[in-house]
């Protein structure tokens, strides 16, 4: 993975990422395997993504054609990587699940996808990016790691770059839940706590939307989804 001119990218200042974080405690066991097994059933279980599409539109409108955008935890590439690529943006997507990355490459051949842990993104020196999307990416991390991941994002984005992110509103930390026949671990915040974590990581919140979402699958409970429109502060 390389920077905007094809050479290794550089960190753009930032609030600190994984360099000082003890990665020996990171436990992703079962997470990628669950999504590998779920595959394109994910899109069947979550067929309506109005909040994600609306936030993706806000991001695309803030960027010129050809801008470099990171799609963090890109999943199958639908709808976000496809939406942003169709808008004329150069999309790099990463996901922990090799199966999801394979589907993303099939669904969005015009984007660039990598099987990569969020914690390893900085080591690849991919930036700087002109914008980023992180839809439910932070949801899959324990709370102690979420500020670190946001600090990493701050470091790979240009000053002033737009960021859209989403979380499920829930007061949970690394909590195991049944998910489409598998078990995954998720974290969440109440709304005000989420705002604090994001702003403390160096982002200004420019807007917010929330949706009550009922997945098509009865194996997944209804949820409140929060979408934040942010900008990277210097």
Coordinates of C-alpha atoms in Angstrom, one line a residue:
X1 CA 0.0 0.0 0.0
X2 CA 1.4 3.4 -0.9
X3 CA 0.8 7.1 -0.7
X4 CA -0.8 9.5 -3.1
X5 CA 2.1 9.5 -5.5
X6 CA 2.7 5.8 -5.3
X7 CA 5.5 6.1 -2.7
X8 CA 5.1 5.2 1.0
X9 CA 2.9 7.8 2.7
X10 CA 3.6 9.9 5.8
X11 CA 1.8 10.5 9.0
X12 CA 0.3 14.0 9.0
X13 CA 0.9 15.0 12.6
X14 CA -2.0 13.7 14.6
X15 CA -3.0 12.8 18.1
X16 CA -1.2 9.5 18.3
X17 CA -2.1 6.1 17.0
X18 CA -0.9 2.5 17.6
X19 CA 2.8 3.2 17.8
X20 CA 2.6 3.6 21.6
X21 CA -0.2 1.0 22.1
X22 CA 0.5 -2.4 23.5
X23 CA -0.6 -4.6 20.7
X24 CA 0.1 -7.8 22.6
X25 CA -3.3 -7.5 24.2
X26 CA -5.2 -7.2 21.0
X27 CA -7.6 -10.2 20.6
X28 CA -9.4 -10.5 17.3
X29 CA -10.1 -14.2 17.7
X30 CA -13.3 -15.3 15.9
X31 CA -14.0 -11.9 14.4
X32 CA -12.7 -12.3 10.9
X33 CA -13.8 -16.0 10.8
X34 CA -17.4 -15.0 11.6
X35 CA -17.5 -12.5 8.7
X36 CA -15.7 -14.9 6.4
X37 CA -18.5 -17.4 7.1
X38 CA -21.3 -14.8 6.8
X39 CA -20.1 -13.5 3.5
X40 CA -22.7 -11.8 1.3
X41 CA -25.5 -12.8 3.8
X42 CA -24.4 -9.6 5.6
X43 CA -26.0 -7.5 2.8
X44 CA -29.1 -9.7 2.9
X45 CA -29.5 -9.1 6.6
X46 CA -28.9 -5.4 6.3
X47 CA -30.6 -4.5 3.0
X48 CA -31.5 -0.9 3.8
X49 CA -28.5 1.3 4.6
X50 CA -30.1 4.8 4.3
X51 CA -27.9 6.3 7.0
X52 CA -24.7 4.9 5.5
X53 CA -25.7 6.1 2.0
X54 CA -26.6 9.6 3.3
X55 CA -23.3 9.9 5.2
X56 CA -21.4 8.7 2.1
X57 CA -23.1 11.3 0.0
X58 CA -22.0 14.0 2.5
X59 CA -18.4 12.8 2.3
X60 CA -18.4 12.6 -1.5
X61 CA -19.8 16.2 -1.7
X62 CA -16.9 17.5 0.4
X63 CA -14.2 16.1 -1.9
X64 CA -13.0 16.9 -5.5
X65 CA -12.9 14.2 -8.1
X66 CA -9.8 12.0 -7.8
X67 CA -9.4 12.6 -4.0
X68 CA -8.1 9.6 -2.0
X69 CA -10.5 8.1 0.4
X70 CA -10.1 5.4 3.0
X71 CA -13.0 3.0 3.6
X72 CA -12.2 1.4 7.0
X73 CA -13.7 -2.0 7.6
X74 CA -15.1 -1.9 4.0
X75 CA -16.9 -5.2 4.2
X76 CA -18.4 -6.3 0.9
X77 CA -17.7 -2.9 -0.6
X78 CA -21.4 -2.2 -0.7
X79 CA -22.7 0.4 -0.5
X80 CA -19.8 2.7 0.5
X81 CA -16.8 1.8 -1.6
X82 CA -19.1 1.6 -4.7
X83 CA -20.8 4.9 -3.9
X84 CA -17.5 6.7 -3.5
X85 CA -15.9 5.2 -6.5
X86 CA -18.9 6.1 -8.6
X87 CA -18.5 9.7 -7.4
X88 CA -15.1 9.8 -8.9
X89 CA -13.0 9.2 -5.8
X90 CA -10.0 6.9 -5.4
X91 CA -11.0 4.4 -2.8
X92 CA -8.7 2.3 -0.6
X93 CA -10.6 -0.2 1.5
X94 CA -9.4 -2.4 4.3
X95 CA -11.0 -5.2 6.2
X96 CA -9.9 -7.9 8.7
X97 CA -11.9 -10.6 6.9
X98 CA -10.3 -12.1 3.7
X99 CA -13.8 -13.2 2.6
X100 CA -15.2 -9.7 2.8
X101 CA -12.2 -8.3 0.9
X102 CA -12.7 -10.9 -1.9
X103 CA -16.4 -9.9 -2.2
X104 CA -15.4 -6.2 -2.2
X105 CA -13.0 -6.8 -5.1
X106 CA -15.8 -8.5 -7.0
X107 CA -18.4 -5.8 -6.2
X108 CA -16.1 -2.8 -6.8
X109 CA -13.3 -3.5 -9.2
X110 CA -12.5 0.2 -9.5
X111 CA -11.3 0.4 -5.9
X112 CA -8.2 -1.0 -4.1
X113 CA -8.8 -3.5 -1.3
X114 CA -6.5 -5.0 1.3
X115 CA -6.9 -7.6 4.1
X116 CA -5.5 -5.7 7.0
X117 CA -6.1 -5.1 10.7
X118 CA -6.9 -1.5 11.7
X119 CA -4.0 -1.8 14.1
X120 CA -1.6 -2.5 11.2
X121 CA -2.7 0.3 8.9
X122 CA -0.1 2.8 10.1
X123 CA 2.7 0.3 9.5
X124 CA 1.7 0.3 5.8
X125 CA 2.2 4.1 5.5
X126 CA -0.8 4.5 3.2
X127 CA -1.6 8.2 3.7
X128 CA -2.2 11.0 3.5
X129 CA -5.9 10.5 2.7
X130 CA -8.2 13.3 1.7
X131 CA -11.2 11.8 3.5
X132 CA -12.3 8.6 5.2
X133 CA -15.4 6.5 6.1
X134 CA -15.5 4.3 9.2
X135 CA -18.9 2.7 9.2
X136 CA -19.2 0.4 12.2
X137 CA -15.5 -0.2 12.1
X138 CA -15.0 1.0 15.7
X139 CA -17.9 -1.1 16.8
X140 CA -15.6 -4.2 16.5
X141 CA -13.0 -2.9 18.9
X142 CA -12.7 -2.9 22.7
X143 CA -13.2 0.5 24.2
X144 CA -9.6 0.9 25.2
X145 CA -8.6 0.7 21.6
X146 CA -11.2 3.0 20.0
X147 CA -9.4 6.3 20.9
X148 CA -6.2 4.8 19.6
X149 CA -7.9 3.9 16.3
X150 CA -9.3 7.4 16.0
X151 CA -5.8 8.8 16.7
X152 CA -4.5 6.6 13.9
X153 CA -7.2 8.0 11.6
X154 CA -6.3 11.5 12.6
X155 CA -2.7 10.7 11.6
X156 CA -3.4 9.4 8.1
X157 CA -5.8 12.2 7.1
X158 CA -4.9 15.6 5.8
X159 CA -5.8 18.6 8.0
X160 CA -9.4 19.6 7.5
X161 CA -10.2 16.2 5.9
X162 CA -13.8 15.0 6.2
X163 CA -14.5 11.8 8.1
X164 CA -17.8 10.0 8.4
X165 CA -18.3 7.3 11.1
X166 CA -21.1 5.3 12.6
X167 CA -21.6 3.4 15.8
X168 CA -24.5 1.6 17.4
X169 CA -25.7 3.5 20.5
X170 CA -25.1 1.1 23.4
X171 CA -23.3 1.2 26.7
X172 CA -21.2 -2.0 26.1
X173 CA -17.5 -3.0 26.0
X174 CA -16.2 -6.0 24.1
X175 CA -19.6 -7.6 24.6
X176 CA -20.3 -11.0 22.9
X177 CA -23.5 -11.1 20.8
X178 CA -25.1 -13.6 18.5
X179 CA -24.8 -12.4 14.9
X180 CA -26.2 -14.3 11.9
X181 CA -25.4 -17.7 13.4
X182 CA -22.1 -16.7 14.8
X183 CA -20.7 -14.9 17.9
X184 CA -18.9 -11.5 17.6
X185 CA -17.7 -9.0 20.1
X186 CA -18.8 -5.4 20.0
X187 CA -18.5 -2.1 21.8
X188 CA -20.5 1.0 21.9
X189 CA -21.1 4.3 23.6
X190 CA -24.1 6.4 24.6
X191 CA -24.3 9.5 22.3
X192 CA -22.7 12.1 24.5
X193 CA -19.8 9.7 25.3
X194 CA -19.2 9.0 21.6
X195 CA -19.1 12.7 21.0
X196 CA -16.4 13.1 23.7
X197 CA -14.3 10.3 22.4
X198 CA -14.4 11.6 18.8
X199 CA -13.6 15.2 19.7
X200 CA -10.8 14.2 22.1
X201 CA -9.2 12.4 19.2
X202 CA -8.9 15.6 17.2
X203 CA -12.1 15.8 15.2
X204 CA -14.7 18.4 15.0
X205 CA -18.3 17.1 14.7
X206 CA -20.0 19.0 11.9
X207 CA -23.3 17.1 11.8
X208 CA -25.1 14.0 13.1
X209 CA -27.9 11.7 12.0
X210 CA -29.5 8.8 13.8
X211 CA -31.7 6.0 12.7
X212 CA -33.7 3.3 14.4
X213 CA -32.7 0.2 12.4
X214 CA -34.4 -3.2 12.3
X215 CA -32.3 -5.7 10.4
X216 CA -34.1 -8.1 8.1
X217 CA -32.7 -11.1 10.1
X218 CA -34.4 -11.9 13.4
X219 CA -31.0 -13.1 14.6
X220 CA -29.9 -9.5 14.9
X221 CA -31.8 -7.2 17.4
X222 CA -33.0 -3.7 16.4
X223 CA -30.6 -0.9 17.1
X224 CA -30.0 2.8 17.1
X225 CA -27.4 3.8 14.6
X226 CA -25.5 7.1 15.0
X227 CA -23.7 8.7 12.0
X228 CA -21.3 11.5 12.6
X229 CA -20.0 14.0 10.0
X230 CA -16.6 15.1 11.2
X231 CA -13.6 17.1 10.1
X232 CA -10.0 16.5 11.2
X233 CA -8.6 19.4 13.3
X234 CA -5.0 20.3 12.8

